[in-house]
Coordinates of C-alpha atoms and ligand atoms in Angstrom, one line a residue:
M30 CA 101.1 125.2 116.7
N31 CA 101.6 121.0 115.1
N32 CA 105.2 120.6 114.6
D33 CA 104.5 120.9 110.6
E34 CA 103.6 125.0 111.6
E35 CA 106.3 125.6 113.8
I36 CA 109.2 123.7 110.9
R37 CA 106.7 126.2 108.0
K38 CA 107.8 128.9 110.6
K39 CA 111.0 128.8 110.3
I40 CA 111.2 128.1 107.0
D41 CA 110.4 131.2 106.3
S42 CA 111.9 133.3 109.0
M43 CA 115.3 132.0 106.4
D44 CA 117.7 134.8 105.4
L45 CA 118.8 133.8 102.2
S46 CA 120.8 137.3 102.1
A47 CA 122.8 135.8 104.1
P48 CA 125.1 132.5 103.9
P49 CA 123.7 129.0 104.8
P50 CA 123.8 128.2 108.7
E51 CA 126.8 125.4 109.0
N52 CA 124.0 123.2 111.3
E53 CA 121.2 121.4 110.7
P54 CA 118.3 120.8 110.7
E55 CA 118.7 124.9 109.6
R56 CA 120.3 124.7 106.5
Q57 CA 118.5 122.8 105.2
Y58 CA 115.3 125.1 106.2
Y59 CA 117.3 128.2 104.7
F60 CA 117.7 125.6 101.3
I61 CA 113.9 124.4 101.3
K62 CA 113.0 128.7 100.8
A63 CA 116.0 128.4 98.4
A64 CA 114.5 126.2 96.7
R65 CA 110.9 127.6 96.4
K66 CA 112.2 130.7 95.3
L67 CA 114.1 129.5 92.0
L68 CA 110.6 126.9 91.7
K69 CA 108.4 130.0 91.8
E70 CA 110.4 132.4 89.5
K71 CA 110.5 129.5 87.0
F72 CA 106.8 128.6 87.1
E73 CA 105.7 131.9 87.1
A74 CA 107.9 132.8 84.0
D75 CA 105.2 129.6 82.7
V76 CA 103.0 131.3 83.9
A77 CA 103.6 134.0 81.9
S78 CA 104.4 133.2 78.8
G79 CA 101.1 129.9 78.7
K80 CA 103.8 127.1 78.7
A81 CA 101.9 126.5 82.4
L82 CA 98.4 126.2 81.2
E83 CA 99.8 123.9 78.2
R84 CA 101.6 121.0 81.3
Y85 CA 99.2 121.1 83.7
G86 CA 95.7 122.6 81.8
K87 CA 93.2 124.6 83.3
E88 CA 91.9 122.9 86.3
R89 CA 94.8 121.6 87.2
L90 CA 97.1 124.9 87.4
D91 CA 94.1 126.8 88.6
E92 CA 94.3 125.0 91.5
M93 CA 97.8 125.0 91.8
L94 CA 97.8 128.8 91.7
T95 CA 95.2 128.8 94.7
K96 CA 97.4 126.6 97.2
E97 CA 100.6 127.6 95.9
F98 CA 102.4 125.0 94.3
F99 CA 104.6 125.7 91.6
G100 CA 105.1 122.5 90.3
T101 CA 104.0 118.8 90.3
C102 CA 106.0 115.8 91.7
C103 CA 106.4 111.9 92.2
V104 CA 108.5 110.0 94.4
V105 CA 108.0 106.1 93.4
T106 CA 108.9 104.1 96.4
F107 CA 110.9 100.1 95.7
G108 CA 111.9 98.1 98.8
C109 CA 110.7 97.8 103.0
Q110 CA 109.2 99.6 105.1
M111 CA 112.6 102.2 106.1
N112 CA 112.5 103.3 101.9
A113 CA 108.4 103.3 102.5
R114 CA 109.5 106.3 106.0
D115 CA 112.1 107.5 104.0
S116 CA 109.9 108.6 100.9
E117 CA 107.5 110.6 103.6
K118 CA 110.2 112.3 104.3
L119 CA 111.4 113.3 101.2
T120 CA 108.1 113.6 100.0
A121 CA 107.1 116.1 102.8
I122 CA 110.5 118.5 101.8
L123 CA 109.0 118.4 98.2
E124 CA 106.1 119.6 98.8
Q125 CA 107.6 122.2 100.8
I126 CA 109.7 123.2 98.4
G127 CA 106.1 124.1 96.2
Y128 CA 105.7 121.1 94.0
Q129 CA 101.8 119.0 94.4
E130 CA 102.2 115.5 94.7
A131 CA 100.6 113.9 90.8
E132 CA 99.0 110.8 91.0
D133 CA 102.2 109.0 88.8
E134 CA 105.3 110.1 86.8
N135 CA 103.6 112.6 84.7
A136 CA 105.6 115.2 86.9
D137 CA 108.3 118.1 87.0
F138 CA 110.0 115.9 89.4
V139 CA 110.1 112.5 89.7
L140 CA 111.9 110.4 92.4
Y141 CA 112.7 106.9 92.7
N142 CA 114.3 105.9 96.1
T143 CA 115.5 102.3 95.7
C144 CA 116.1 98.6 96.9
T145 CA 118.9 97.1 96.0
V146 CA 118.7 93.4 98.6
R147 CA 117.9 91.5 95.6
E148 CA 119.1 91.9 92.3
N149 CA 115.0 91.7 91.0
A150 CA 115.4 94.8 93.1
N151 CA 117.4 96.2 90.6
L152 CA 115.5 95.4 87.0
K153 CA 112.8 96.7 88.1
V154 CA 114.2 99.9 88.6
Y155 CA 116.4 100.3 86.0
G156 CA 112.9 99.0 83.0
R157 CA 111.1 102.1 84.8
L158 CA 113.6 104.9 83.9
G159 CA 114.2 103.0 80.7
Q160 CA 111.1 103.8 80.6
L161 CA 111.2 107.7 82.2
G162 CA 113.4 108.5 80.5
A163 CA 111.3 108.1 77.4
R164 CA 108.7 109.9 78.9
K165 CA 111.4 112.9 79.0
K166 CA 113.2 112.8 75.5
K167 CA 108.9 114.8 75.2
H168 CA 109.7 116.5 78.1
P169 CA 113.3 117.5 78.5
E170 CA 111.6 120.4 81.3
M171 CA 111.5 117.7 84.2
L172 CA 114.0 116.2 86.7
I173 CA 115.0 112.4 86.9
G174 CA 116.3 112.2 90.5
L175 CA 117.5 108.7 91.9
C176 CA 118.1 107.9 95.5
G177 CA 118.1 104.6 98.1
C178 CA 119.9 101.8 98.6
M179 CA 120.7 101.3 95.0
M180 CA 123.4 104.4 94.5
Q181 CA 125.7 103.1 97.6
E182 CA 126.7 101.4 95.6
P183 CA 129.3 102.5 92.4
E184 CA 129.4 100.6 89.9
V185 CA 125.0 101.6 89.4
V186 CA 126.3 105.0 89.8
Q187 CA 128.9 104.4 87.4
K188 CA 125.9 103.0 84.8
L189 CA 123.9 106.2 85.3
K190 CA 126.7 108.0 84.8
T191 CA 127.2 106.6 81.4
S192 CA 123.7 105.1 80.5
Y193 CA 121.4 106.9 82.0
R194 CA 123.2 110.3 80.8
F195 CA 119.1 111.5 81.3
V196 CA 119.2 111.2 84.9
D197 CA 119.7 114.8 87.1
L198 CA 120.1 113.7 90.4
I199 CA 121.8 111.1 92.5
F200 CA 122.1 111.2 96.1
G201 CA 122.7 108.2 98.7
T202 CA 120.6 107.1 101.7
H203 CA 123.0 108.3 104.4
N204 CA 122.6 111.9 102.6
I205 CA 118.6 112.1 102.1
F206 CA 117.8 115.0 104.6
Q207 CA 119.7 116.7 102.0
L208 CA 117.0 116.7 99.7
A209 CA 116.0 120.7 99.5
E210 CA 119.8 121.4 99.1
L211 CA 120.4 118.7 96.6
I212 CA 118.2 120.2 94.5
T213 CA 118.8 124.4 94.5
R214 CA 122.2 123.2 93.4
R215 CA 120.8 121.6 90.5
F216 CA 118.3 124.4 89.5
L217 CA 121.8 126.3 89.7
E218 CA 124.2 123.7 88.2
K219 CA 121.7 122.6 85.4
K220 CA 124.1 119.2 85.1
M221 CA 123.9 115.7 87.0
L222 CA 124.6 115.9 90.3
V223 CA 125.5 113.1 92.0
E224 CA 126.2 113.2 95.9
V225 CA 127.3 109.9 97.8
W226 CA 128.1 110.1 101.7
E227 CA 130.1 106.8 102.5
G228 CA 128.7 106.8 105.5
T229 CA 126.7 108.9 109.0
D230 CA 126.4 108.9 112.1
K231 CA 124.8 111.5 111.8
I232 CA 120.7 111.3 112.5
V233 CA 119.1 114.9 111.7
E234 CA 115.7 115.2 113.1
N235 CA 112.6 118.1 112.3
L236 CA 113.0 117.9 108.7
P237 CA 109.1 117.5 108.1
V238 CA 107.3 114.0 107.0
D239 CA 104.0 113.8 105.3
R240 CA 101.5 110.9 106.3
K241 CA 100.7 108.2 103.5
Y242 CA 98.0 107.6 106.3
A243 CA 96.3 109.8 108.7
F244 CA 95.9 106.7 110.6
K245 CA 99.4 105.4 111.0
S246 CA 103.1 105.7 110.6
G247 CA 106.1 103.9 110.7
V248 CA 108.6 105.4 113.5
N249 CA 111.9 105.0 112.5
I250 CA 113.5 103.9 115.9
M251 CA 117.7 103.0 114.3
F252 CA 118.8 102.9 111.7
G253 CA 121.5 101.2 110.0
C254 CA 122.8 97.5 110.7
N255 CA 126.0 95.5 112.3
N256 CA 124.7 91.9 111.4
F257 CA 126.7 91.0 108.0
C258 CA 124.6 88.4 107.9
S259 CA 127.1 86.5 104.9
Y260 CA 124.1 87.5 101.9
C261 CA 122.5 90.6 103.2
I262 CA 124.1 93.6 101.4
V263 CA 122.1 96.4 104.1
P264 CA 124.6 96.7 106.5
Y265 CA 127.1 98.0 103.5
V266 CA 123.9 100.2 101.6
R267 CA 122.9 101.6 104.7
G268 CA 125.8 102.0 107.4
R269 CA 126.1 101.4 110.6
E270 CA 123.3 100.5 113.5
R271 CA 122.7 104.2 115.5
S272 CA 120.2 104.2 117.3
R273 CA 117.3 107.7 118.0
S274 CA 117.1 108.8 121.6
P275 CA 113.7 107.8 123.6
E276 CA 113.6 110.7 123.6
E277 CA 113.6 112.4 120.0
I278 CA 111.4 109.3 119.3
I279 CA 108.2 109.3 122.0
N280 CA 108.0 112.5 121.4
E281 CA 107.6 112.3 117.6
I282 CA 104.8 109.5 118.6
K283 CA 103.1 112.1 120.8
R284 CA 103.5 114.4 118.1
L285 CA 101.8 111.7 116.3
A286 CA 98.7 110.6 118.7
D287 CA 98.3 114.3 118.7
D288 CA 97.6 114.2 115.2
G289 CA 95.2 111.4 115.5
V290 CA 97.6 108.5 114.4
V291 CA 96.2 105.4 116.8
E292 CA 98.5 102.6 115.2
I293 CA 103.0 103.2 114.8
M294 CA 104.9 100.6 113.7
L295 CA 108.8 101.2 115.0
L296 CA 111.3 100.6 112.2
G297 CA 114.7 99.2 112.6
Q298 CA 116.9 96.0 110.1
N299 CA 117.3 95.0 113.9
V300 CA 114.2 96.4 116.4
N301 CA 115.3 93.8 118.8
S302 CA 119.6 95.8 119.2
Y303 CA 118.2 98.7 119.3
G304 CA 119.5 101.4 122.5
K305 CA 122.3 99.0 123.0
T306 CA 124.7 101.9 121.9
L307 CA 123.7 105.5 123.0
A308 CA 125.2 106.7 125.4
E309 CA 122.4 105.8 128.4
P310 CA 121.6 102.5 126.8
I311 CA 117.9 101.3 127.1
S312 CA 116.7 98.0 126.1
F313 CA 113.7 97.9 122.2
A314 CA 111.3 96.3 125.5
E315 CA 111.7 99.3 127.5
L316 CA 110.9 101.5 125.0
L317 CA 108.0 99.8 124.4
R318 CA 107.3 99.9 127.8
R319 CA 107.3 103.8 127.8
V320 CA 105.5 104.1 124.2
E321 CA 102.5 101.7 125.5
E322 CA 102.0 104.8 127.4
I323 CA 100.9 107.4 125.0
P324 CA 98.2 108.4 125.5
G325 CA 95.0 108.0 122.1
I326 CA 97.8 105.4 120.5
E327 CA 96.3 101.8 120.2
R328 CA 98.2 99.6 118.5
I329 CA 102.0 99.6 118.2
R330 CA 103.8 97.3 116.6
F331 CA 107.4 96.8 115.2
M332 CA 110.0 95.8 112.2
T333 CA 112.4 93.5 112.5
S334 CA 113.0 90.9 115.2
H335 CA 116.7 89.3 114.8
P336 CA 116.1 86.3 116.6
K337 CA 119.4 86.2 117.6
D338 CA 118.5 89.6 119.7
L339 CA 115.0 88.5 121.2
S340 CA 115.0 89.0 124.2
D341 CA 112.6 87.4 127.8
E342 CA 112.3 90.9 128.7
L343 CA 110.2 91.1 125.3
I344 CA 109.0 89.0 124.9
Q345 CA 107.4 89.0 128.4
V346 CA 106.1 92.4 127.4
M347 CA 104.6 90.8 124.5
K348 CA 102.7 88.6 127.1
E349 CA 101.6 91.3 129.1
S350 CA 101.1 95.1 126.6
K351 CA 96.9 95.2 126.4
K352 CA 98.5 98.0 122.6
V353 CA 101.7 96.0 121.4
C354 CA 99.9 93.5 118.4
P355 CA 100.2 89.8 118.7
H356 CA 102.7 90.0 115.6
L357 CA 106.0 89.1 115.2
H358 CA 108.0 88.7 112.5
L359 CA 111.0 86.5 112.5
P360 CA 113.2 85.3 109.9
L361 CA 114.0 82.3 109.9
Q362 CA 116.1 82.1 106.2
S363 CA 117.6 78.6 106.6
G364 CA 116.0 75.5 109.1
S365 CA 120.3 74.4 108.7
S366 CA 122.3 75.1 111.2
R367 CA 124.8 74.4 109.0
I368 CA 123.8 77.1 106.3
L369 CA 123.0 79.3 109.5
K370 CA 126.7 79.8 110.2
A371 CA 127.6 80.3 107.0
M372 CA 124.6 83.1 106.4
N373 CA 126.2 84.0 110.5
R374 CA 123.2 84.5 111.7
K375 CA 123.9 83.6 115.2
Y376 CA 121.3 80.8 115.9
T377 CA 121.2 77.1 115.8
K378 CA 118.0 75.4 114.4
E379 CA 117.3 74.5 117.6
Q380 CA 117.5 77.3 119.2
Y381 CA 115.2 79.6 116.6
L382 CA 112.5 76.5 117.8
E383 CA 112.8 76.8 121.2
L384 CA 112.4 80.6 120.5
A385 CA 109.3 79.9 118.8
A386 CA 108.0 77.2 121.1
K387 CA 108.5 80.1 124.0
I388 CA 107.1 83.1 122.4
R389 CA 103.8 80.8 121.5
Q390 CA 103.9 79.7 125.0
A391 CA 103.6 83.3 126.4
V392 CA 101.2 85.2 123.8
P393 CA 99.3 81.7 122.1
D394 CA 97.2 83.8 119.8
I395 CA 100.1 84.7 118.6
S396 CA 100.4 84.8 114.5
L397 CA 103.9 84.2 113.5
T398 CA 105.5 84.9 110.1
T399 CA 109.1 85.0 108.7
D400 CA 111.4 85.1 105.4
I401 CA 112.7 82.3 104.5
I402 CA 115.8 82.2 101.7
V403 CA 116.3 79.3 99.2
G404 CA 119.6 77.9 97.3
F405 CA 122.4 79.4 99.2
P406 CA 125.1 78.5 98.4
G407 CA 125.9 74.7 99.8
E408 CA 122.3 74.3 100.6
T409 CA 121.9 70.1 100.1
E410 CA 118.4 69.0 100.1
E411 CA 119.5 67.9 103.5
D412 CA 119.8 71.5 104.5
F413 CA 116.8 72.5 102.5
L414 CA 114.8 69.2 104.2
E415 CA 116.1 70.7 108.0
T416 CA 114.1 74.3 106.5
M417 CA 110.6 71.9 105.3
D418 CA 111.3 70.8 109.0
V419 CA 111.2 74.2 111.3
V420 CA 107.6 75.3 108.6
E421 CA 106.0 72.2 109.4
K422 CA 107.4 73.0 113.2
V423 CA 106.7 75.8 113.6
Q424 CA 103.4 76.6 111.7
F425 CA 103.7 80.0 109.9
D426 CA 100.9 82.2 109.6
S427 CA 102.8 83.6 106.4
A428 CA 106.4 83.4 105.1
F429 CA 108.2 85.3 102.6
T430 CA 110.2 83.0 100.1
F431 CA 113.3 84.4 98.5
I432 CA 115.3 82.5 95.6
Y433 CA 119.3 83.8 96.7
S434 CA 120.6 86.5 94.8
K435 CA 124.5 86.9 94.8
R436 CA 124.9 90.6 95.8
T437 CA 128.4 91.9 95.3
G438 CA 130.7 92.3 97.6
T439 CA 128.8 90.1 100.2
P440 CA 130.9 87.6 101.6
A441 CA 128.5 84.5 99.9
A442 CA 129.1 86.2 96.8
A443 CA 132.4 84.7 97.1
M444 CA 131.7 81.3 98.0
E445 CA 131.8 78.4 96.0
N446 CA 129.3 76.0 95.2
Q447 CA 126.2 78.0 94.8
V448 CA 123.4 75.9 93.9
P449 CA 122.1 75.1 90.4
E450 CA 119.2 77.5 89.2
D451 CA 116.8 74.4 88.4
V452 CA 117.7 72.7 92.3
V453 CA 117.0 76.3 93.4
K454 CA 114.0 76.1 91.7
D455 CA 112.2 72.5 92.5
R456 CA 113.2 73.2 96.2
F457 CA 111.4 76.6 95.7
D458 CA 108.2 75.4 94.3
R459 CA 108.0 73.0 97.4
L460 CA 108.5 75.0 100.3
L461 CA 105.8 77.3 99.3
K462 CA 103.5 74.7 98.7
L463 CA 104.2 73.8 102.3
V464 CA 103.7 77.7 103.4
Q465 CA 100.7 78.0 101.6
E466 CA 99.4 74.7 103.1
T467 CA 100.7 75.8 106.8
G468 CA 99.2 79.2 106.6
A469 CA 95.9 78.3 105.4
K470 CA 96.0 75.3 108.3
V471 CA 96.5 78.4 111.6
S472 CA 95.4 81.2 110.2
G473 CA 92.2 81.6 110.0
R474 CA 91.5 80.7 114.5
E475 CA 89.4 83.8 114.8
L476 CA 86.7 81.9 112.6
G477 CA 83.7 83.2 114.8
T478 CA 85.0 85.5 117.0
V479 CA 84.0 89.0 117.5
Q480 CA 88.1 90.6 116.7
K481 CA 88.5 94.8 117.5
V482 CA 89.8 95.4 113.6
L483 CA 91.2 99.2 112.7
V484 CA 89.6 99.9 109.1
E485 CA 92.4 101.0 106.6
E486 CA 90.6 101.6 103.2
I487 CA 87.2 101.2 101.2
N488 CA 87.9 98.4 99.6
S489 CA 89.6 98.5 96.2
H490 CA 87.1 96.1 94.3
D491 CA 83.7 97.1 96.1
S492 CA 82.9 99.9 97.0
H493 CA 80.1 99.0 99.9
L494 CA 83.3 97.0 102.5
V495 CA 85.7 98.3 104.0
T496 CA 88.9 96.4 104.5
G497 CA 91.3 96.9 107.7
R498 CA 93.4 94.5 110.1
L499 CA 93.1 92.4 113.2
G500 CA 96.1 93.2 115.2
N501 CA 97.9 89.6 114.5
N502 CA 97.3 91.2 111.4
T503 CA 95.2 89.5 109.1
V504 CA 92.7 91.7 107.0
V505 CA 89.4 90.6 106.7
H506 CA 86.4 92.7 104.5
F507 CA 82.8 93.8 105.6
P508 CA 80.4 96.0 104.8
G509 CA 80.9 99.5 105.9
D510 CA 81.8 103.2 104.8
A511 CA 84.1 105.6 104.6
S512 CA 83.3 107.6 107.6
L513 CA 84.8 104.3 109.6
I514 CA 88.6 104.6 108.3
G515 CA 90.8 105.0 111.0
K516 CA 88.9 103.7 113.6
I517 CA 88.7 100.6 115.9
V518 CA 85.1 98.4 115.5
D519 CA 84.4 95.3 116.6
V520 CA 83.4 93.0 114.1
H521 CA 82.9 89.6 113.3
M522 CA 85.2 87.0 111.9
D523 CA 81.6 85.5 109.5
E524 CA 83.8 83.4 106.7
F525 CA 87.8 82.4 106.8
K526 CA 89.0 82.8 102.9
G527 CA 92.6 80.8 103.1
F528 CA 94.0 84.0 104.6
Y529 CA 91.9 87.2 104.2
Y530 CA 88.1 86.6 106.6
M531 CA 84.7 88.2 105.5
G532 CA 83.3 89.9 108.5
T533 CA 79.7 92.0 110.0
K534 CA 80.6 95.0 112.2
V535 CA 78.7 94.1 115.5
R536 CA 78.3 97.4 116.9
Ligands
SAH611 N1 116.6 92.7 108.3 C1 115.6 92.1 108.4 C2 115.7 91.8 106.9 C3 116.0 93.2 106.1 S1 116.1 92.2 103.6 C4 116.3 90.7 108.6 O1 117.4 90.9 109.3 O2 115.2 90.3 109.1 C5 114.6 91.2 104.0 C6 114.5 90.1 103.8 O3 115.3 89.7 102.3 C7 115.5 89.2 104.2 O4 115.1 88.8 105.3 C8 116.3 88.2 104.0 O5 114.9 87.4 103.6 C9 115.9 88.8 102.0 N2 117.2 88.5 102.1 C10 117.9 89.7 102.1 N3 119.6 89.7 101.0 C11 119.0 89.2 100.2 C12 119.6 87.6 98.7 N4 120.8 88.0 98.9 N5 118.9 86.2 98.5 C13 117.7 86.5 98.7 N6 117.2 87.2 99.6 C14 118.0 88.2 100.4
SF4_612 FE1 120.3 92.3 106.6 FE2 120.9 90.3 108.3 FE3 121.2 92.9 108.9 FE4 118.9 92.0 108.7 S1 120.0 91.2 110.0 S2 119.4 93.4 107.7 S3 119.3 90.2 106.8 S4 122.1 92.1 107.6
F3S613 FE1 115.8 97.3 100.2 FE2 117.5 99.2 101.9 FE3 115.4 98.1 102.6 S1 118.0 97.9 99.6 S2 115.3 96.3 101.3 S3 115.5 99.3 100.8 S4 116.8 99.0 103.2

């Protein structure tokens, strides 16, 4: 019996005439059943009155009736891989409650899982929310929920309470596991419900998860961050660093492998400090060794590495491992030691360059990628040129470049000498150009060779092609069909197109 069926059985066995259990996850199993009951009653009333037919149309309604769904839902993810993984958990809880996933926001329950890492992320959410509010005017019975990092900011919640009264449910990053409990309360109380925890040391295991892809999956190995880089809001909205136990992680990956998953991405804000705070400490490198032994798992990726904690032991594992992919995302942020100090990054330009050289020496074909911030307070032209120098020296395959965004509550927001917008924009353009030039030079090194490719999907522009990824994460398109999806195949790299290949399957 797989994990989902086990969880389903436990949910069904809960006794709703008794008070809710105190322990997790049993408490949430109880509320999944309770919410399901309430949703079903409403749905049955709507079917009887003809409202359901009007809302869903005949085809959809028939499908819902046969598959025992009592409503539709849509979870929209903003932000990083952690949020994407959280959304898979939220979707699974909604499905257990009886919501069927809809194609778009034309659904009974719409949940935005938000990001607040840069001001732009917030603006996107407010924009989409405005449109959703207009939709709700026409369909007053729909529910709108907001969760994730933005909700951990009191000013945001205040703004929602005053200017976005149509929102039904607000919760934060620490209590996403409570979704079923909160929905039950919202069903009963029938008014805006806000429940945002300030922090937690809890890690609730064994709730349902729904995977977006059948053959690959993210796996959280830790939550939160303790680094407090001076520009960054993440430690405030995600809380203190907590590692999952290696046993829980290994068991989850074994279950995923049994279920057909071949590639996993280990997730954490700073995976290199994994395990240090556990009762029985274990290093990230050691965790990788253990994951490597799991049969069925062919590819192991991880995100994100902080340069200050990247150990020789990890480099050794990457060198020896057959499964750990030759790709390292190593955020630089700035090439100026002075700015790095102000950013509280705890490494210098020289240390970063040494580290990159050491990794390249151990794993020569590795793809190095990075994140860079332009316009941190006090950044001078000289500081910026140091960043350009590192990009030239390291030769990243690609880099995400960001304009510094002031986040209220972080130390950098209170710093004087914020850099003028036009200066930042000019530097940003110069950096982007250099990043693209160096990227085009170094990627493409596999041209003319045969590489292992994990096929991910049918090409979105040409249905005769499939799209997959090399171990180093480079994209390749080649002729093939849906039967290849989820398989690892040998592909000849025929042509390099700047940042992807066109190829031919070998056998
Ligand atoms: N934990 C990861 C990063 C998470 S945030 C790490 O330490 O590498 C992803 C990226 O967003 C960061 O690497 C940084 O480049 C960028 N970022 C974070 N805060 C920012 C801010 N205030 N302005 C601009 N970019 C920011
Ligand atoms: Fe933010 Fe730094 Fe933590 Fe990354 S390591 S999440 S940049 S504080
Ligand atoms: Fe954004 Fe939160 Fe991730 S702020 S980048 S979604 S941890």
